[in-house]
Coordinates of C-alpha atoms (C1' of nucleotides) in Angstrom, one line a residue:
Chain U
M1 CA 0.2 -0.4 -0.1
R2 CA 2.7 2.4 1.2
R3 CA 5.9 2.9 1.5
R4 CA 7.3 4.1 4.4
S5 CA 8.5 8.0 4.6
R6 CA 8.8 10.3 6.9
K7 CA 9.1 13.5 5.0
P8 CA 6.6 16.0 5.3
V9 CA 3.3 14.9 3.2
T10 CA 2.7 18.2 2.4
A11 CA 6.3 19.5 0.4
P12 CA 5.3 19.4 -3.2
R13 CA 8.2 18.0 -5.3
K14 CA 8.1 20.1 -7.4
L15 CA 6.3 23.3 -8.6
P16 CA 5.3 24.0 -12.0
V17 CA 6.8 26.8 -14.0
Q18 CA 5.2 25.9 -17.6
A19 CA 1.7 27.0 -18.5
R20 CA 0.6 23.0 -19.4
S21 CA 1.8 21.7 -15.7
A22 CA 0.2 24.8 -14.0
R23 CA -3.2 23.2 -15.5
L24 CA -2.0 20.2 -15.2
V25 CA -2.3 20.8 -11.4
A26 CA -5.3 22.6 -11.2
D27 CA -6.7 19.8 -13.5
I28 CA -5.7 17.1 -10.4
L29 CA -7.2 19.4 -7.6
E30 CA -10.3 19.4 -9.6
A31 CA -10.5 15.6 -10.6
A32 CA -9.8 14.9 -6.4
V33 CA -12.7 16.9 -5.7
R34 CA -15.2 14.9 -8.2
V35 CA -13.4 11.1 -7.3
L36 CA -14.2 12.3 -3.5
E37 CA -17.5 13.5 -4.1
R38 CA -19.0 10.7 -6.4
E39 CA -16.9 7.9 -5.5
G40 CA -15.9 8.2 -1.9
A41 CA -13.0 8.1 0.3
Q42 CA -12.3 4.4 0.3
R43 CA -12.4 4.9 -3.1
F44 CA -10.3 7.8 -3.7
T45 CA -7.0 6.4 -5.3
T46 CA -4.1 8.4 -7.1
I47 CA -4.7 6.0 -10.5
R48 CA -8.2 6.8 -10.3
V49 CA -7.4 10.8 -9.4
A50 CA -4.9 10.8 -12.3
E51 CA -7.5 9.0 -14.9
T52 CA -10.1 11.2 -14.1
A53 CA -7.4 14.3 -14.8
G54 CA -7.3 13.0 -17.8
V55 CA -3.5 12.8 -17.0
S56 CA -1.0 9.8 -15.9
V57 CA -0.1 9.2 -12.2
G58 CA 3.4 9.4 -12.7
S59 CA 2.5 13.1 -14.3
L60 CA 0.7 13.4 -10.6
Y61 CA 3.5 12.1 -8.6
Q62 CA 5.8 15.3 -10.5
Y63 CA 3.7 18.2 -8.2
F64 CA 2.4 15.6 -5.4
P65 CA 4.8 14.3 -3.3
N66 CA 2.3 11.1 -1.8
K67 CA -1.4 11.1 -2.0
Q68 CA -1.9 12.6 1.4
S69 CA -1.0 16.0 -0.3
I70 CA -3.7 15.9 -2.3
L71 CA -6.2 15.9 0.6
Y72 CA -4.1 18.0 2.8
R73 CA -4.2 20.8 0.2
L74 CA -8.2 20.3 -0.6
Q75 CA -8.8 20.5 3.1
V76 CA -6.7 23.6 3.7
E77 CA -8.6 25.3 0.7
E78 CA -11.8 24.7 2.1
W79 CA -11.1 26.0 5.6
E80 CA -9.6 28.7 4.1
Q81 CA -12.8 29.4 2.1
T82 CA -15.4 28.9 5.1
G83 CA -13.2 30.8 7.6
A84 CA -13.1 34.0 4.9
T85 CA -16.8 33.8 5.5
I86 CA -17.1 33.5 9.1
D87 CA -14.5 35.9 9.6
A88 CA -16.4 38.9 7.6
I89 CA -19.8 37.7 8.4
L90 CA -19.2 37.8 12.1
G91 CA -17.0 41.3 11.7
D92 CA -19.9 42.7 9.9
T93 CA -20.4 45.7 12.8
T94 CA -23.3 46.9 11.0
Q95 CA -25.0 44.4 12.4
P96 CA -26.0 44.0 16.0
P97 CA -24.2 40.9 17.4
Q98 CA -27.1 38.4 18.0
Q99 CA -28.0 38.9 14.2
R100 CA -24.5 38.1 13.1
L101 CA -24.2 34.9 14.8
R102 CA -27.5 34.0 13.6
T103 CA -26.7 34.8 10.1
M104 CA -22.8 32.8 10.6
I105 CA -24.2 30.0 11.6
R106 CA -27.1 29.6 9.0
A107 CA -24.2 30.2 6.3
F108 CA -22.4 28.3 8.1
F109 CA -24.5 25.1 7.9
H110 CA -26.0 25.8 4.5
S111 CA -22.4 25.5 3.2
E112 CA -21.7 22.5 5.1
C113 CA -24.7 21.0 3.9
E114 CA -23.9 21.8 0.6
E115 CA -20.6 20.2 0.2
A116 CA -21.8 17.3 2.6
P117 CA -20.6 14.5 0.3
L118 CA -17.1 16.2 -0.6
R119 CA -16.4 17.6 3.0
N120 CA -17.7 13.7 4.9
A121 CA -15.2 12.0 1.9
L122 CA -12.6 14.4 2.8
D123 CA -12.5 14.1 6.5
A124 CA -13.1 10.2 6.6
A125 CA -9.7 10.2 4.0
T126 CA -7.5 12.3 6.3
P127 CA -8.1 10.3 9.4
D128 CA -4.9 12.2 11.2
Y129 CA -5.5 15.8 9.6
H130 CA -6.9 17.1 13.1
A131 CA -3.0 16.6 14.3
A132 CA -1.5 18.1 11.8
P133 CA -0.1 21.7 12.5
E134 CA -1.6 23.3 10.0
S135 CA -4.9 21.9 10.9
R136 CA -4.4 23.5 14.8
A137 CA -3.2 26.6 13.0
K138 CA -6.6 27.1 10.6
R139 CA -8.6 26.6 13.6
E140 CA -6.8 28.7 16.0
R141 CA -7.6 31.4 13.5
G142 CA -11.0 30.5 13.7
R143 CA -11.2 30.2 17.4
H144 CA -9.6 33.8 17.4
V145 CA -12.4 35.5 15.2
V146 CA -15.0 34.1 17.4
R147 CA -12.9 35.2 20.4
R148 CA -13.1 39.0 19.1
F149 CA -16.4 38.7 18.2
L150 CA -17.5 38.2 21.9
A151 CA -15.5 41.2 23.0
A152 CA -18.7 43.1 21.4
A153 CA -21.1 40.0 22.3
A154 CA -20.3 39.8 25.4
P155 CA -18.6 42.8 26.7
R156 CA -19.2 42.6 30.5
A157 CA -17.6 39.1 30.1
T158 CA -14.0 38.4 31.8
P159 CA -11.6 37.4 29.1
R160 CA -11.8 33.8 31.3
Q161 CA -15.1 34.0 30.6
R162 CA -14.9 34.7 26.9
A163 CA -12.6 32.2 25.9
H164 CA -14.6 29.9 27.1
G165 CA -17.8 31.4 25.6
A166 CA -15.9 30.9 21.8
E167 CA -14.4 28.0 22.6
L168 CA -18.3 26.3 23.1
V169 CA -19.5 28.7 20.3
F170 CA -17.6 27.0 17.7
M171 CA -17.7 23.9 18.9
T172 CA -21.0 23.7 19.1
M173 CA -21.1 25.4 15.9
T174 CA -18.4 23.2 14.3
S175 CA -19.5 19.6 15.7
V176 CA -23.9 20.2 15.0
G177 CA -22.8 21.5 11.4
K178 CA -21.1 18.5 10.5
Q179 CA -23.3 15.7 12.0
L180 CA -25.9 17.7 10.6
S181 CA -24.7 17.8 7.0
E182 CA -24.9 14.0 7.0
R183 CA -28.2 13.8 6.8
R184 CA -28.8 15.8 3.9
P185 CA -31.7 17.9 5.4
T186 CA -34.0 20.3 3.7
K187 CA -33.0 24.1 3.5
A188 CA -35.8 24.5 5.9
E189 CA -34.9 22.2 8.2
V190 CA -31.1 23.8 8.6
N191 CA -32.5 26.9 8.8
R192 CA -34.6 25.4 11.9
V193 CA -31.3 23.7 13.2
A194 CA -29.4 26.7 13.0
D195 CA -31.7 29.5 14.7
A196 CA -32.5 27.0 17.2
I197 CA -28.4 26.7 17.4
A198 CA -27.9 30.5 17.4
S199 CA -30.7 31.4 19.4
M200 CA -29.6 29.2 22.3
L201 CA -25.6 30.3 21.6
T202 CA -27.2 34.3 21.8
W203 CA -29.0 33.1 25.6
Y204 CA -25.4 31.9 26.7
L205 CA -23.7 34.4 25.5
A206 CA -26.1 37.1 27.5
Q207 CA -25.7 35.0 30.1
L208 CA -21.9 35.5 29.8
G209 CA -22.2 38.7 29.8
G210 CA -24.1 40.6 27.6
Chain G
M1 CA -7.9 -6.0 -1.0
R2 CA -11.2 -7.4 -0.8
R3 CA -13.4 -9.6 -2.9
R4 CA -16.8 -9.1 -3.9
S5 CA -19.5 -9.7 -1.6
R6 CA -22.9 -8.6 -1.5
K7 CA -24.1 -11.1 1.0
P8 CA -25.2 -9.0 4.2
V9 CA -21.9 -8.3 6.7
T10 CA -23.4 -8.9 9.7
A11 CA -24.3 -12.6 9.2
P12 CA -22.2 -15.2 11.2
R13 CA -20.8 -17.8 8.8
K14 CA -21.0 -20.1 11.7
L15 CA -22.4 -20.4 15.3
P16 CA -19.8 -21.3 17.7
V17 CA -21.2 -24.6 19.3
Q18 CA -18.2 -25.8 21.5
A19 CA -16.9 -24.3 24.6
R20 CA -13.1 -23.3 23.0
S21 CA -14.8 -21.9 20.0
A22 CA -17.4 -19.3 22.1
R23 CA -14.0 -18.3 23.9
L24 CA -11.9 -17.9 20.6
V25 CA -14.9 -15.6 19.3
A26 CA -14.6 -13.9 22.6
D27 CA -10.9 -13.2 22.4
I28 CA -11.5 -11.9 18.8
L29 CA -14.1 -9.0 19.7
E30 CA -11.5 -8.3 22.6
A31 CA -8.5 -7.8 20.4
A32 CA -10.4 -6.2 17.8
V33 CA -10.9 -3.8 20.7
R34 CA -7.4 -3.4 21.9
V35 CA -6.1 -3.3 17.9
L36 CA -8.6 -0.4 17.6
E37 CA -7.3 2.1 20.5
R38 CA -3.5 0.7 20.2
E39 CA -3.0 0.9 16.3
G40 CA -5.7 2.8 15.1
A41 CA -8.2 1.5 12.0
Q42 CA -5.7 2.2 9.2
R43 CA -4.3 -0.7 10.6
F44 CA -6.8 -2.5 11.8
T45 CA -6.7 -5.6 9.3
T46 CA -7.6 -9.2 10.1
I47 CA -4.4 -11.3 10.8
R48 CA -3.5 -8.2 13.5
V49 CA -6.8 -8.8 15.1
A50 CA -6.0 -12.9 14.7
E51 CA -2.1 -12.6 15.9
T52 CA -3.7 -10.3 18.9
A53 CA -6.2 -12.6 20.3
G54 CA -4.2 -15.0 19.8
V55 CA -5.5 -16.9 17.0
S56 CA -5.8 -18.1 13.1
V57 CA -6.8 -16.0 10.2
G58 CA -8.7 -19.2 9.5
S59 CA -10.9 -19.4 12.9
L60 CA -11.5 -15.5 12.8
Y61 CA -13.1 -16.4 9.4
Q62 CA -15.0 -19.1 10.3
Y63 CA -17.0 -16.8 12.7
F64 CA -17.1 -13.9 11.2
P65 CA -17.9 -13.4 7.3
N66 CA -15.4 -10.5 6.6
K67 CA -13.5 -7.6 8.6
Q68 CA -16.6 -5.5 8.5
S69 CA -19.0 -7.7 10.5
I70 CA -16.0 -7.5 13.3
L71 CA -16.6 -3.7 13.1
Y72 CA -20.3 -3.7 13.1
R73 CA -20.9 -6.0 16.0
L74 CA -18.5 -3.8 18.4
Q75 CA -20.7 -0.5 16.7
V76 CA -23.8 -2.1 17.9
E77 CA -22.5 -3.4 21.2
E78 CA -21.0 0.5 21.7
W79 CA -24.3 2.0 21.0
E80 CA -26.2 -0.4 23.1
Q81 CA -24.6 0.2 26.5
T82 CA -24.4 3.8 26.1
G83 CA -28.1 3.4 25.2
A84 CA -29.4 1.9 28.2
T85 CA -27.3 4.7 30.6
I86 CA -29.2 7.7 28.7
D87 CA -32.5 5.3 29.2
A88 CA -32.0 5.0 32.5
I89 CA -30.8 8.3 33.6
L90 CA -33.4 9.8 31.7
G91 CA -36.2 7.9 33.0
D92 CA -35.4 8.2 36.0
T93 CA -38.4 10.2 37.6
T94 CA -37.4 10.6 41.3
Q95 CA -35.2 13.8 39.6
P96 CA -36.8 16.6 38.3
P97 CA -36.3 17.0 34.2
Q98 CA -33.5 19.6 34.2
Q99 CA -31.3 17.8 36.5
R100 CA -32.2 14.6 34.4
L101 CA -31.1 16.2 31.3
R102 CA -27.7 17.7 32.9
T103 CA -26.9 14.7 35.1
M104 CA -27.4 12.4 31.9
I105 CA -25.1 14.8 29.1
R106 CA -22.3 14.6 31.8
A107 CA -22.8 10.9 31.8
F108 CA -22.8 11.0 28.0
F109 CA -19.7 13.1 27.5
H110 CA -17.7 11.2 29.9
S111 CA -18.3 8.4 29.2
E112 CA -17.5 9.4 25.2
C113 CA -14.0 10.5 26.0
E114 CA -13.4 8.1 28.2
E115 CA -13.2 5.6 25.2
A116 CA -12.3 8.5 23.1
P117 CA -9.6 6.4 21.2
L118 CA -12.3 3.0 20.5
R119 CA -14.7 5.2 19.6
N120 CA -13.1 7.3 17.2
A121 CA -11.1 4.7 15.6
L122 CA -14.3 2.5 15.3
D123 CA -15.7 5.6 13.3
A124 CA -13.1 6.0 11.8
A125 CA -13.5 2.5 10.4
T126 CA -17.3 1.9 9.7
P127 CA -17.8 4.8 7.6
D128 CA -20.9 3.4 6.2
Y129 CA -22.1 2.2 9.3
H130 CA -24.4 5.4 9.6
A131 CA -26.1 4.2 6.9
A132 CA -26.9 0.9 7.8
P133 CA -30.8 -0.3 9.1
E134 CA -29.1 -1.3 12.2
S135 CA -27.4 1.9 13.5
R136 CA -30.7 3.7 11.7
A137 CA -32.8 1.8 14.2
K138 CA -30.7 2.2 17.2
R139 CA -30.3 6.1 17.1
E140 CA -34.2 6.2 16.9
R141 CA -34.9 4.1 19.6
G142 CA -32.5 6.4 21.2
R143 CA -34.4 9.5 19.6
H144 CA -37.8 8.1 20.9
V145 CA -36.3 7.9 24.7
V146 CA -35.6 11.6 23.9
R147 CA -38.9 12.2 23.0
R148 CA -40.7 10.6 25.5
F149 CA -38.1 12.5 28.4
L150 CA -39.5 15.8 26.7
A151 CA -43.1 15.0 27.7
A152 CA -41.8 15.5 31.0
A153 CA -39.6 18.1 30.3
A154 CA -41.8 20.5 27.5
P155 CA -45.4 19.6 28.6
R156 CA -47.1 22.7 27.1
A157 CA -45.3 22.1 24.0
T158 CA -47.1 20.2 20.9
P159 CA -46.1 16.9 19.7
R160 CA -44.6 18.3 16.5
Q161 CA -42.4 20.9 18.6
R162 CA -41.5 18.0 20.7
A163 CA -40.4 16.2 18.0
H164 CA -38.0 18.9 17.0
G165 CA -37.1 19.4 20.3
A166 CA -35.5 15.9 21.0
E167 CA -33.7 16.3 17.6
L168 CA -32.2 19.2 18.6
V169 CA -31.4 17.3 22.1
F170 CA -30.1 14.3 20.6
M171 CA -28.1 16.4 17.8
T172 CA -26.3 18.6 20.2
M173 CA -25.9 16.0 22.5
T174 CA -24.1 13.2 20.1
S175 CA -22.3 15.8 17.9
V176 CA -20.7 17.7 20.7
G177 CA -20.3 15.1 22.8
K178 CA -18.0 13.5 20.0
Q179 CA -16.3 17.0 18.9
L180 CA -15.2 17.2 22.6
S181 CA -13.6 13.3 22.9
E182 CA -11.3 14.6 20.3
R183 CA -9.5 16.8 21.9
R184 CA -8.8 14.6 25.1
P185 CA -10.3 17.1 27.7
T186 CA -9.8 17.1 31.5
K187 CA -12.3 15.8 33.6
A188 CA -13.0 19.6 34.4
E189 CA -13.9 20.9 31.0
V190 CA -15.9 18.2 30.0
N191 CA -17.7 19.4 33.1
R192 CA -18.0 22.7 32.1
V193 CA -18.8 22.2 28.3
A194 CA -21.3 19.5 29.4
D195 CA -22.9 22.2 32.1
A196 CA -22.8 24.8 29.1
I197 CA -24.6 22.4 26.7
A198 CA -27.4 21.5 29.6
S199 CA -28.2 24.6 30.5
M200 CA -28.6 26.0 26.7
L201 CA -30.9 22.9 25.7
T202 CA -32.3 23.4 29.6
W203 CA -33.8 26.6 28.5
Y204 CA -34.6 25.7 25.2
L205 CA -36.9 23.1 25.9
A206 CA -38.3 26.1 28.6
Q207 CA -38.9 28.4 25.4
L208 CA -40.6 25.2 24.2
G209 CA -43.2 24.6 26.7
G210 CA -41.5 23.8 29.6
Chain Y
dC1 C1' -13.3 -45.9 23.0
dT2 C1' -14.0 -44.6 18.4
dA3 C1' -16.4 -42.2 14.3
dG4 C1' -17.2 -37.8 13.0
dG5 C1' -18.4 -33.4 13.2
dA6 C1' -16.7 -29.2 14.8
dT7 C1' -12.9 -26.8 15.7
dA8 C1' -8.3 -24.7 14.6
dC9 C1' -4.6 -23.7 11.4
dG10 C1' -1.5 -21.0 8.2
dA11 C1' 0.6 -21.1 3.7
dA12 C1' -1.6 -19.7 -1.0
dT13 C1' -4.4 -16.4 -3.2
dA14 C1' -5.9 -13.0 -5.9
dA15 C1' -6.5 -8.6 -5.5
dT16 C1' -5.3 -4.1 -5.0
dT17 C1' -2.4 -0.4 -4.4
dA18 C1' 1.0 3.5 -4.0
dT19 C1' 5.3 5.1 -5.7
dT20 C1' 9.3 4.4 -9.1
dC21 C1' 11.7 5.5 -13.5
dG22 C1' 13.8 5.7 -18.0
dC23 C1' 12.2 7.1 -22.4
dG24 C1' 10.3 9.8 -25.2
dT25 C1' 7.9 14.9 -26.2
dT26 C1' 7.1 19.9 -25.3
dT27 C1' 8.7 23.9 -24.5
dG28 C1' 10.8 28.7 -24.6
dG29 C1' 14.7 31.3 -24.7
dT30 C1' 18.8 32.5 -27.7
Chain B
dA1 C1' 16.4 26.4 -35.6
dC2 C1' 18.5 24.4 -31.7
dC3 C1' 19.1 22.7 -27.2
dA4 C1' 18.4 22.1 -22.6
dA5 C1' 15.1 21.6 -19.2
dA6 C1' 10.4 21.2 -18.0
dC7 C1' 7.2 18.1 -18.6
dG8 C1' 4.7 14.3 -19.4
dC9 C1' 3.8 9.0 -20.1
dG10 C1' 2.9 4.7 -18.4
dA11 C1' 4.0 -0.6 -17.7
dA12 C1' 7.0 -2.1 -14.0
dT13 C1' 7.7 -2.8 -8.9
dA14 C1' 6.9 -3.6 -4.2
dA15 C1' 4.2 -4.0 -0.6
dT16 C1' -0.6 -4.9 1.9
dT17 C1' -4.6 -6.9 2.5
dA18 C1' -9.0 -10.1 2.9
dT19 C1' -10.8 -14.0 1.9
dT20 C1' -10.0 -19.7 1.1
dC21 C1' -8.9 -24.2 1.4
dG22 C1' -6.5 -28.1 2.1
dT23 C1' -5.1 -30.3 6.3
dA24 C1' -4.6 -31.6 11.0
dT25 C1' -6.8 -31.3 16.0
dC26 C1' -9.8 -31.9 19.4
dC27 C1' -14.7 -32.7 21.1
dT28 C1' -18.4 -35.7 22.3
dA29 C1' -22.3 -38.4 21.3
dG30 C1' -23.5 -43.6 21.5

DNA sequence: CTAGGATACGAATAATTATTCGCGTTTGGT
DNA sequence: ACCAAACGCGAATAATTATTCGTATCCTAG
């Protein structure tokens, strides 16, 4: 299956310099998404990705040191995108905090549900991604954004309380969003659950010192 | 890797009739748990399980039709145990509903965290377990228990509201519990999160018609 | 005590997979 | 037009794995 390799899985073997290789890398990443969505984590193989992309395995391995690196790259891109969305909504100071929280959770849940097959397969294919420093850094940044939001949402809380509150908001949001996405819910269901979660968290933050 | 087989993965190939084979089956299940805990889902192989159990692969395949059936059996046993605990706590009418909810969530979270390596590996090793009818039945029973509890916790809510409430309680509890367990938290952290979640859910149920 | 079913064994089988490597092709600068 | 580097290829390699099956051993009923 796998040869032993302790090299960092994220370091590319070679960087694309000509236009054709840049397109090749893009094609591979796009194909990887399609393979994950259509075949699932179990059937995510380098040969299948290469075939789907219309290139050969050898070409794939010229720009990705191993299979994991493709998956890691997709994970990073996923989180960067949703992270930016969260950041934008929570930082929109033209809205009152509770409105921001509700809007953000709705957006997050819908995003999770729309890309459910991809995200679930991606999570299943990268069982140790959470331990990776990249993942920890991304989530730390997410928690930081939420913590800054809490300065507005719970101004009278102590820093310690705010840290706990941010952790709770972040954890509840991400975990419920993930589980909800596994059920393939309707839009109405998503909104219902999102609003319930947002209401509970709003109440919690008010208790904390809103 | 795997030969095609469309037979139900849960049907045992043969039932143990003599004492030694009954012990063999027990040894295999016990070894499977240890392999999952110590090696993880990725390294869960039939040979490793057989070796750990001190038996041969051939013997293993005499009582389990395939690798999946071992994992499915462990999943079923896991959920039966925690399901019974939830049932007992929520049904204890000597306590007020909000107290029951808090106790149950604490117990559930601690149970999840204590067995985190096993549960996480088990989930990773059975990516399609949630689609299996056995799993759906177990969770349906769990939701039913929560729904019955809501009759006491939110007596003035409509049946529809109670159904939604039960879904929310169940989903929040299981998803947050799972995510929490992945962080290897201290007991104090577990209690803090459990109490926060319990408080939020209690407030939500009160809004619903407590 | 003994035969026949139950049990246990583990090397062999067959399939799958990640990754490599040598060779032919294309590209872009001069 | 030419050449060196970049690129692309895919059969070959090596490792791993689930599962089978022929054979040897054990247990128990009669």
